[in-house]
């Protein structure tokens, strides 16, 4: 069975541009979460979606947005990119939402470099 | 201020030595998780500890949850080069629907 898949794996953008990152959860998983991991630090929570509804939001500016589609895949959008947005963006999926404490599985991430 | 403080942040030891890394907080958690992340990959769950004082073993790795459920430790016996990686502790924040991570311990085992 395929794990969590993310695309693209690497990309370079210029300051001020917009980026869309994509994630396909494990089959049967209805919850998708997004995390930002800056080099040398642990992942920071950005969003969680469950059954296409936003269930949690981290401390990120409004330039960050996300959505979940009927097939449970998800997109993370970042507008007006800043140099500080350079990071590994991780997507994670689980069968249920975070309150259930069930196991979440991470993808390999999308490396974003803003120049 | 980090909700979960990990120490040390960096650790480099020789193959065969033992080591312990720590995850501390002033908050009480219903459960705490440990992940391992290798370069170019996402974190992989190693264990979840739920009960205060709980000890779980995974081969040469021993995980302990503090009695007050505010802290945890990971002990590795006879470390091997394959244990090299970033070790992260994490806790689910109830109500906020999010998993909070520590800053990680980057472990290097030298042959």
PDB file of C-alpha atoms in Angstrom:
ATOM      1  CA  UNK A   1       0.000   0.000   0.000  1.00  0.00           C
ATOM      2  CA  UNK A   2       1.204   3.489  -0.811  1.00  0.00           C
ATOM      3  CA  UNK A   3       2.142   5.721   2.086  1.00  0.00           C
ATOM      4  CA  UNK A   4       1.539   9.440   2.303  1.00  0.00           C
ATOM      5  CA  UNK A   5       2.694  10.991  -0.954  1.00  0.00           C
ATOM      6  CA  UNK A   6       3.679  14.615  -1.413  1.00  0.00           C
ATOM      7  CA  UNK A   7       4.534  16.697  -4.448  1.00  0.00           C
ATOM      8  CA  UNK A   8       6.688  18.322  -5.511  1.00  0.00           C
ATOM      9  CA  UNK A   9       9.623  16.928  -3.539  1.00  0.00           C
ATOM     10  CA  UNK A  10      11.788  19.991  -4.111  1.00  0.00           C
ATOM     11  CA  UNK A  11      11.086  23.441  -5.467  1.00  0.00           C
ATOM     12  CA  UNK A  12      12.646  26.880  -5.586  1.00  0.00           C
ATOM     13  CA  UNK A  13      10.555  30.044  -5.571  1.00  0.00           C
ATOM     14  CA  UNK A  14      11.294  33.754  -5.545  1.00  0.00           C
ATOM     15  CA  UNK A  15      10.191  36.115  -2.788  1.00  0.00           C
ATOM     16  CA  UNK A  16       6.655  37.355  -3.342  1.00  0.00           C
ATOM     17  CA  UNK A  17       5.593  34.332  -5.379  1.00  0.00           C
ATOM     18  CA  UNK A  18       2.908  31.835  -4.496  1.00  0.00           C
ATOM     19  CA  UNK A  19       3.323  28.090  -3.967  1.00  0.00           C
ATOM     20  CA  UNK A  20       0.945  25.113  -3.854  1.00  0.00           C
ATOM     21  CA  UNK A  21       2.004  21.868  -2.208  1.00  0.00           C
ATOM     22  CA  UNK A  22       0.012  18.677  -2.607  1.00  0.00           C
ATOM     23  CA  UNK A  23      -0.570  15.657  -0.426  1.00  0.00           C
ATOM     24  CA  UNK A  24      -2.322  12.331  -0.906  1.00  0.00           C
ATOM     25  CA  UNK A  25      -3.115  10.505   2.342  1.00  0.00           C
ATOM     26  CA  UNK A  26      -2.934   6.784   2.933  1.00  0.00           C
ATOM     27  CA  UNK A  27      -5.999   5.058   1.500  1.00  0.00           C
ATOM     28  CA  UNK A  28      -8.788   5.063   4.078  1.00  0.00           C
ATOM     29  CA  UNK A  29      -7.356   7.973   6.070  1.00  0.00           C
ATOM     30  CA  UNK A  30      -9.684  10.931   6.408  1.00  0.00           C
ATOM     31  CA  UNK A  31      -7.449  13.317   8.348  1.00  0.00           C
ATOM     32  CA  UNK A  32      -4.596  15.339   6.867  1.00  0.00           C
ATOM     33  CA  UNK A  33      -2.258  17.654   8.769  1.00  0.00           C
ATOM     34  CA  UNK A  34       0.440  20.009   7.553  1.00  0.00           C
ATOM     35  CA  UNK A  35       3.662  20.854   9.365  1.00  0.00           C
ATOM     36  CA  UNK A  36       6.555  23.207   8.664  1.00  0.00           C
ATOM     37  CA  UNK A  37      10.039  22.046   9.655  1.00  0.00           C
ATOM     38  CA  UNK A  38      12.768  24.638   9.495  1.00  0.00           C
ATOM     39  CA  UNK A  39      16.304  23.262   9.328  1.00  0.00           C
ATOM     40  CA  UNK A  40      17.516  22.201  12.755  1.00  0.00           C
ATOM     41  CA  UNK A  41      14.120  22.346  14.447  1.00  0.00           C
ATOM     42  CA  UNK A  42      11.163  20.091  15.093  1.00  0.00           C
ATOM     43  CA  UNK A  43       8.033  20.269  12.924  1.00  0.00           C
ATOM     44  CA  UNK A  44       5.570  23.089  13.663  1.00  0.00           C
ATOM     45  CA  UNK A  45       1.844  22.466  13.221  1.00  0.00           C
ATOM     46  CA  UNK A  46       0.143  24.513  10.497  1.00  0.00           C
ATOM     47  CA  UNK A  47      -3.286  22.966   9.804  1.00  0.00           C
ATOM     48  CA  UNK A  48      -5.374  19.885  10.354  1.00  0.00           C
ATOM     49  CA  UNK A  49      -8.306  18.851   8.160  1.00  0.00           C
ATOM     50  CA  UNK A  50     -10.739  16.072   8.869  1.00  0.00           C
ATOM     51  CA  UNK A  51     -13.587  15.146   6.561  1.00  0.00           C
ATOM     52  CA  UNK A  52     -12.837  18.253   4.472  1.00  0.00           C
ATOM     53  CA  UNK A  53     -13.259  20.623   7.391  1.00  0.00           C
ATOM     54  CA  UNK A  54     -10.526  22.590   9.145  1.00  0.00           C
ATOM     55  CA  UNK A  55     -10.176  21.167  12.648  1.00  0.00           C
ATOM     56  CA  UNK A  56      -7.028  22.897  13.850  1.00  0.00           C
ATOM     57  CA  UNK A  57      -4.833  25.844  12.963  1.00  0.00           C
ATOM     58  CA  UNK A  58      -1.349  26.698  14.179  1.00  0.00           C
ATOM     59  CA  UNK A  59       0.237  30.082  14.705  1.00  0.00           C
ATOM     60  CA  UNK A  60       0.897  30.949  11.071  1.00  0.00           C
ATOM     61  CA  UNK A  61      -0.049  34.113   9.153  1.00  0.00           C
ATOM     62  CA  UNK A  62      -3.014  34.321   6.798  1.00  0.00           C
ATOM     63  CA  UNK A  63      -0.633  33.889   3.867  1.00  0.00           C
ATOM     64  CA  UNK A  64      -0.905  30.182   4.671  1.00  0.00           C
ATOM     65  CA  UNK A  65      -4.101  28.408   3.649  1.00  0.00           C
ATOM     66  CA  UNK A  66      -5.142  24.840   2.938  1.00  0.00           C
ATOM     67  CA  UNK A  67      -8.037  22.751   1.824  1.00  0.00           C
ATOM     68  CA  UNK A  68      -9.060  19.120   1.662  1.00  0.00           C
ATOM     69  CA  UNK A  69     -10.818  17.610  -1.313  1.00  0.00           C
ATOM     70  CA  UNK A  70     -13.625  14.996  -1.446  1.00  0.00           C
ATOM     71  CA  UNK A  71     -11.013  12.290  -2.073  1.00  0.00           C
ATOM     72  CA  UNK A  72      -9.249  13.436   1.145  1.00  0.00           C
ATOM     73  CA  UNK A  73      -6.177  14.748  -0.665  1.00  0.00           C
ATOM     74  CA  UNK A  74      -5.051  18.167   0.403  1.00  0.00           C
ATOM     75  CA  UNK A  75      -3.300  21.300  -0.791  1.00  0.00           C
ATOM     76  CA  UNK A  76      -1.263  23.803   1.199  1.00  0.00           C
ATOM     77  CA  UNK A  77      -1.020  27.258  -0.334  1.00  0.00           C
ATOM     78  CA  UNK A  78       1.420  29.960   0.685  1.00  0.00           C
ATOM     79  CA  UNK A  79       1.137  33.471  -0.768  1.00  0.00           C
ATOM     80  CA  UNK A  80       3.655  36.323  -0.865  1.00  0.00           C
ATOM     81  CA  UNK A  81       6.561  34.033  -0.043  1.00  0.00           C
ATOM     82  CA  UNK A  82       9.255  35.258   2.329  1.00  0.00           C
ATOM     83  CA  UNK A  83      12.799  33.984   2.725  1.00  0.00           C
ATOM     84  CA  UNK A  84      11.781  32.628   6.131  1.00  0.00           C
ATOM     85  CA  UNK A  85       9.235  30.318   4.518  1.00  0.00           C
ATOM     86  CA  UNK A  86      12.120  28.152   3.301  1.00  0.00           C
ATOM     87  CA  UNK A  87      11.566  24.816   5.023  1.00  0.00           C
ATOM     88  CA  UNK A  88      10.513  21.199   4.714  1.00  0.00           C
ATOM     89  CA  UNK A  89       6.725  21.010   4.535  1.00  0.00           C
ATOM     90  CA  UNK A  90       5.400  17.751   5.891  1.00  0.00           C
ATOM     91  CA  UNK A  91       2.002  16.234   5.339  1.00  0.00           C
ATOM     92  CA  UNK A  92       0.658  13.603   7.718  1.00  0.00           C
ATOM     93  CA  UNK A  93      -2.437  11.447   7.542  1.00  0.00           C
ATOM     94  CA  UNK A  94      -4.424   9.424  10.048  1.00  0.00           C
ATOM     95  CA  UNK A  95      -7.706   7.552  10.096  1.00  0.00           C
ATOM     96  CA  UNK A  96      -9.345   9.947  12.548  1.00  0.00           C
ATOM     97  CA  UNK A  97      -8.720  13.371  13.938  1.00  0.00           C
ATOM     98  CA  UNK A  98      -6.069  14.312  16.501  1.00  0.00           C
ATOM     99  CA  UNK A  99      -8.372  13.889  19.472  1.00  0.00           C
ATOM    100  CA  UNK A 100      -8.446  10.154  18.942  1.00  0.00           C
ATOM    101  CA  UNK A 101      -4.705   9.874  19.598  1.00  0.00           C
ATOM    102  CA  UNK A 102      -4.394   7.489  16.713  1.00  0.00           C
ATOM    103  CA  UNK A 103      -1.159   6.970  14.809  1.00  0.00           C
ATOM    104  CA  UNK A 104      -0.270   9.548  12.202  1.00  0.00           C
ATOM    105  CA  UNK A 105       1.948   8.797   9.244  1.00  0.00           C
ATOM    106  CA  UNK A 106       4.190  11.379   7.636  1.00  0.00           C
ATOM    107  CA  UNK A 107       5.138  11.813   4.012  1.00  0.00           C
ATOM    108  CA  UNK A 108       8.702  12.537   2.974  1.00  0.00           C
ATOM    109  CA  UNK A 109       7.955  16.221   2.630  1.00  0.00           C
ATOM    110  CA  UNK A 110       8.330  18.999   0.104  1.00  0.00           C
ATOM    111  CA  UNK A 111      11.526  21.020   0.350  1.00  0.00           C
ATOM    112  CA  UNK A 112      10.761  24.680  -0.405  1.00  0.00           C
ATOM    113  CA  UNK A 113      13.582  27.145  -0.941  1.00  0.00           C
ATOM    114  CA  UNK A 114      12.684  30.826  -1.286  1.00  0.00           C
ATOM    115  CA  UNK A 115      15.373  33.008  -2.877  1.00  0.00           C
TER     116      UNK A 115
ATOM    117  CA  UNK B   1       9.305  29.189  24.528  1.00  0.00           C
ATOM    118  CA  UNK B   2       9.142  25.523  23.554  1.00  0.00           C
ATOM    119  CA  UNK B   3       6.296  23.529  25.112  1.00  0.00           C
ATOM    120  CA  UNK B   4       8.531  20.457  24.901  1.00  0.00           C
ATOM    121  CA  UNK B   5      12.224  20.920  25.648  1.00  0.00           C
ATOM    122  CA  UNK B   6      14.579  18.243  24.442  1.00  0.00           C
ATOM    123  CA  UNK B   7      18.126  17.738  25.660  1.00  0.00           C
ATOM    124  CA  UNK B   8      20.749  17.468  24.523  1.00  0.00           C
ATOM    125  CA  UNK B   9      20.128  19.070  21.138  1.00  0.00           C
ATOM    126  CA  UNK B  10      23.199  17.384  19.671  1.00  0.00           C
ATOM    127  CA  UNK B  11      24.934  14.187  20.746  1.00  0.00           C
ATOM    128  CA  UNK B  12      27.838  12.416  19.077  1.00  0.00           C
ATOM    129  CA  UNK B  13      29.124   9.189  20.616  1.00  0.00           C
ATOM    130  CA  UNK B  14      31.040   6.066  19.673  1.00  0.00           C
ATOM    131  CA  UNK B  15      29.440   2.815  18.632  1.00  0.00           C
ATOM    132  CA  UNK B  16      28.718   0.583  21.608  1.00  0.00           C
ATOM    133  CA  UNK B  17      28.143   3.384  24.132  1.00  0.00           C
ATOM    134  CA  UNK B  18      24.873   4.006  25.962  1.00  0.00           C
ATOM    135  CA  UNK B  19      22.965   7.285  25.872  1.00  0.00           C
ATOM    136  CA  UNK B  20      19.851   8.962  27.224  1.00  0.00           C
ATOM    137  CA  UNK B  21      17.902  11.859  25.718  1.00  0.00           C
ATOM    138  CA  UNK B  22      15.265  13.796  27.579  1.00  0.00           C
ATOM    139  CA  UNK B  23      11.983  15.499  26.806  1.00  0.00           C
ATOM    140  CA  UNK B  24      10.675  17.879  29.473  1.00  0.00           C
ATOM    141  CA  UNK B  25       7.668  20.128  29.916  1.00  0.00           C
ATOM    142  CA  UNK B  26       5.851  22.032  32.625  1.00  0.00           C
ATOM    143  CA  UNK B  27       2.550  20.758  31.184  1.00  0.00           C
ATOM    144  CA  UNK B  28       0.818  17.448  31.818  1.00  0.00           C
ATOM    145  CA  UNK B  29       0.038  15.305  28.793  1.00  0.00           C
ATOM    146  CA  UNK B  30      -2.354  12.398  28.319  1.00  0.00           C
ATOM    147  CA  UNK B  31       0.264  10.745  26.114  1.00  0.00           C
ATOM    148  CA  UNK B  32       3.648  11.418  24.592  1.00  0.00           C
ATOM    149  CA  UNK B  33       5.208  10.083  21.437  1.00  0.00           C
ATOM    150  CA  UNK B  34       8.758   9.576  20.188  1.00  0.00           C
ATOM    151  CA  UNK B  35       9.652   9.796  16.515  1.00  0.00           C
ATOM    152  CA  UNK B  36      12.827   9.225  14.557  1.00  0.00           C
ATOM    153  CA  UNK B  37      13.565  11.204  11.415  1.00  0.00           C
ATOM    154  CA  UNK B  38      16.304  10.406   8.921  1.00  0.00           C
ATOM    155  CA  UNK B  39      17.610  12.882   6.336  1.00  0.00           C
ATOM    156  CA  UNK B  40      15.226  13.354   3.426  1.00  0.00           C
ATOM    157  CA  UNK B  41      12.379  11.563   5.154  1.00  0.00           C
ATOM    158  CA  UNK B  42       9.436  12.391   7.346  1.00  0.00           C
ATOM    159  CA  UNK B  43       9.305  11.444  11.054  1.00  0.00           C
ATOM    160  CA  UNK B  44       8.439   7.823  11.847  1.00  0.00           C
ATOM    161  CA  UNK B  45       6.611   6.942  15.062  1.00  0.00           C
ATOM    162  CA  UNK B  46       8.656   4.761  17.437  1.00  0.00           C
ATOM    163  CA  UNK B  47       6.404   4.566  20.483  1.00  0.00           C
ATOM    164  CA  UNK B  48       3.500   6.148  22.353  1.00  0.00           C
ATOM    165  CA  UNK B  49       3.556   6.226  26.162  1.00  0.00           C
ATOM    166  CA  UNK B  50       0.277   6.807  27.970  1.00  0.00           C
ATOM    167  CA  UNK B  51       0.486   5.897  31.655  1.00  0.00           C
ATOM    168  CA  UNK B  52       2.612   7.795  34.181  1.00  0.00           C
ATOM    169  CA  UNK B  53       5.707   5.730  34.997  1.00  0.00           C
ATOM    170  CA  UNK B  54       5.208   3.542  31.935  1.00  0.00           C
ATOM    171  CA  UNK B  55       8.283   1.898  30.428  1.00  0.00           C
ATOM    172  CA  UNK B  56       8.307   0.540  26.890  1.00  0.00           C
ATOM    173  CA  UNK B  57      11.123  -1.280  25.156  1.00  0.00           C
ATOM    174  CA  UNK B  58      11.829  -1.474  21.456  1.00  0.00           C
ATOM    175  CA  UNK B  59      14.891  -3.704  21.001  1.00  0.00           C
ATOM    176  CA  UNK B  60      17.794  -1.608  22.370  1.00  0.00           C
ATOM    177  CA  UNK B  61      15.590   1.462  22.927  1.00  0.00           C
ATOM    178  CA  UNK B  62      13.868   2.022  26.280  1.00  0.00           C
ATOM    179  CA  UNK B  63      11.229   4.742  26.635  1.00  0.00           C
ATOM    180  CA  UNK B  64       9.907   6.000  29.957  1.00  0.00           C
ATOM    181  CA  UNK B  65       7.048   8.361  30.746  1.00  0.00           C
ATOM    182  CA  UNK B  66       7.478  10.371  33.937  1.00  0.00           C
ATOM    183  CA  UNK B  67       5.228   9.635  36.906  1.00  0.00           C
ATOM    184  CA  UNK B  68       3.627  13.080  36.596  1.00  0.00           C
ATOM    185  CA  UNK B  69       3.267  12.717  32.798  1.00  0.00           C
ATOM    186  CA  UNK B  70       5.297  15.889  32.214  1.00  0.00           C
ATOM    187  CA  UNK B  71       8.491  14.349  30.907  1.00  0.00           C
ATOM    188  CA  UNK B  72       9.941  11.362  29.113  1.00  0.00           C
ATOM    189  CA  UNK B  73      13.277   9.800  28.352  1.00  0.00           C
ATOM    190  CA  UNK B  74      14.741   7.624  25.628  1.00  0.00           C
ATOM    191  CA  UNK B  75      17.655   5.377  26.511  1.00  0.00           C
ATOM    192  CA  UNK B  76      19.656   3.555  23.859  1.00  0.00           C
ATOM    193  CA  UNK B  77      21.900   0.671  24.863  1.00  0.00           C
ATOM    194  CA  UNK B  78      24.968  -0.260  22.823  1.00  0.00           C
ATOM    195  CA  UNK B  79      24.325   2.388  20.170  1.00  0.00           C
ATOM    196  CA  UNK B  80      24.957   1.466  16.543  1.00  0.00           C
ATOM    197  CA  UNK B  81      25.608   3.678  13.495  1.00  0.00           C
ATOM    198  CA  UNK B  82      22.111   2.791  12.266  1.00  0.00           C
ATOM    199  CA  UNK B  83      20.691   4.643  15.271  1.00  0.00           C
ATOM    200  CA  UNK B  84      21.915   7.928  13.794  1.00  0.00           C
ATOM    201  CA  UNK B  85      19.080  10.370  13.187  1.00  0.00           C
ATOM    202  CA  UNK B  86      16.908  13.127  14.621  1.00  0.00           C
ATOM    203  CA  UNK B  87      14.860  11.977  17.607  1.00  0.00           C
ATOM    204  CA  UNK B  88      11.708  13.986  18.275  1.00  0.00           C
ATOM    205  CA  UNK B  89       9.277  13.873  21.156  1.00  0.00           C
ATOM    206  CA  UNK B  90       5.717  15.047  20.567  1.00  0.00           C
ATOM    207  CA  UNK B  91       2.440  15.427  22.417  1.00  0.00           C
ATOM    208  CA  UNK B  92      -1.150  15.864  21.286  1.00  0.00           C
ATOM    209  CA  UNK B  93      -2.677  19.088  22.569  1.00  0.00           C
ATOM    210  CA  UNK B  94      -6.252  18.155  23.387  1.00  0.00           C
ATOM    211  CA  UNK B  95      -8.827  20.589  22.120  1.00  0.00           C
ATOM    212  CA  UNK B  96      -6.326  22.316  19.838  1.00  0.00           C
ATOM    213  CA  UNK B  97      -6.275  19.270  17.583  1.00  0.00           C
ATOM    214  CA  UNK B  98      -2.560  19.449  16.994  1.00  0.00           C
ATOM    215  CA  UNK B  99       0.636  17.498  17.591  1.00  0.00           C
ATOM    216  CA  UNK B 100       3.381  19.603  19.193  1.00  0.00           C
ATOM    217  CA  UNK B 101       7.011  18.589  18.723  1.00  0.00           C
ATOM    218  CA  UNK B 102      10.163  19.282  20.662  1.00  0.00           C
ATOM    219  CA  UNK B 103      13.098  20.749  18.785  1.00  0.00           C
ATOM    220  CA  UNK B 104      14.713  17.343  18.503  1.00  0.00           C
ATOM    221  CA  UNK B 105      17.960  15.639  19.475  1.00  0.00           C
ATOM    222  CA  UNK B 106      20.336  15.066  16.590  1.00  0.00           C
ATOM    223  CA  UNK B 107      22.182  11.850  17.374  1.00  0.00           C
ATOM    224  CA  UNK B 108      25.328  10.703  15.575  1.00  0.00           C
ATOM    225  CA  UNK B 109      26.846   7.306  16.279  1.00  0.00           C
ATOM    226  CA  UNK B 110      30.412   7.015  15.041  1.00  0.00           C
ATOM    227  CA  UNK B 111      31.731   3.597  13.977  1.00  0.00           C
TER     228      UNK B 111
END
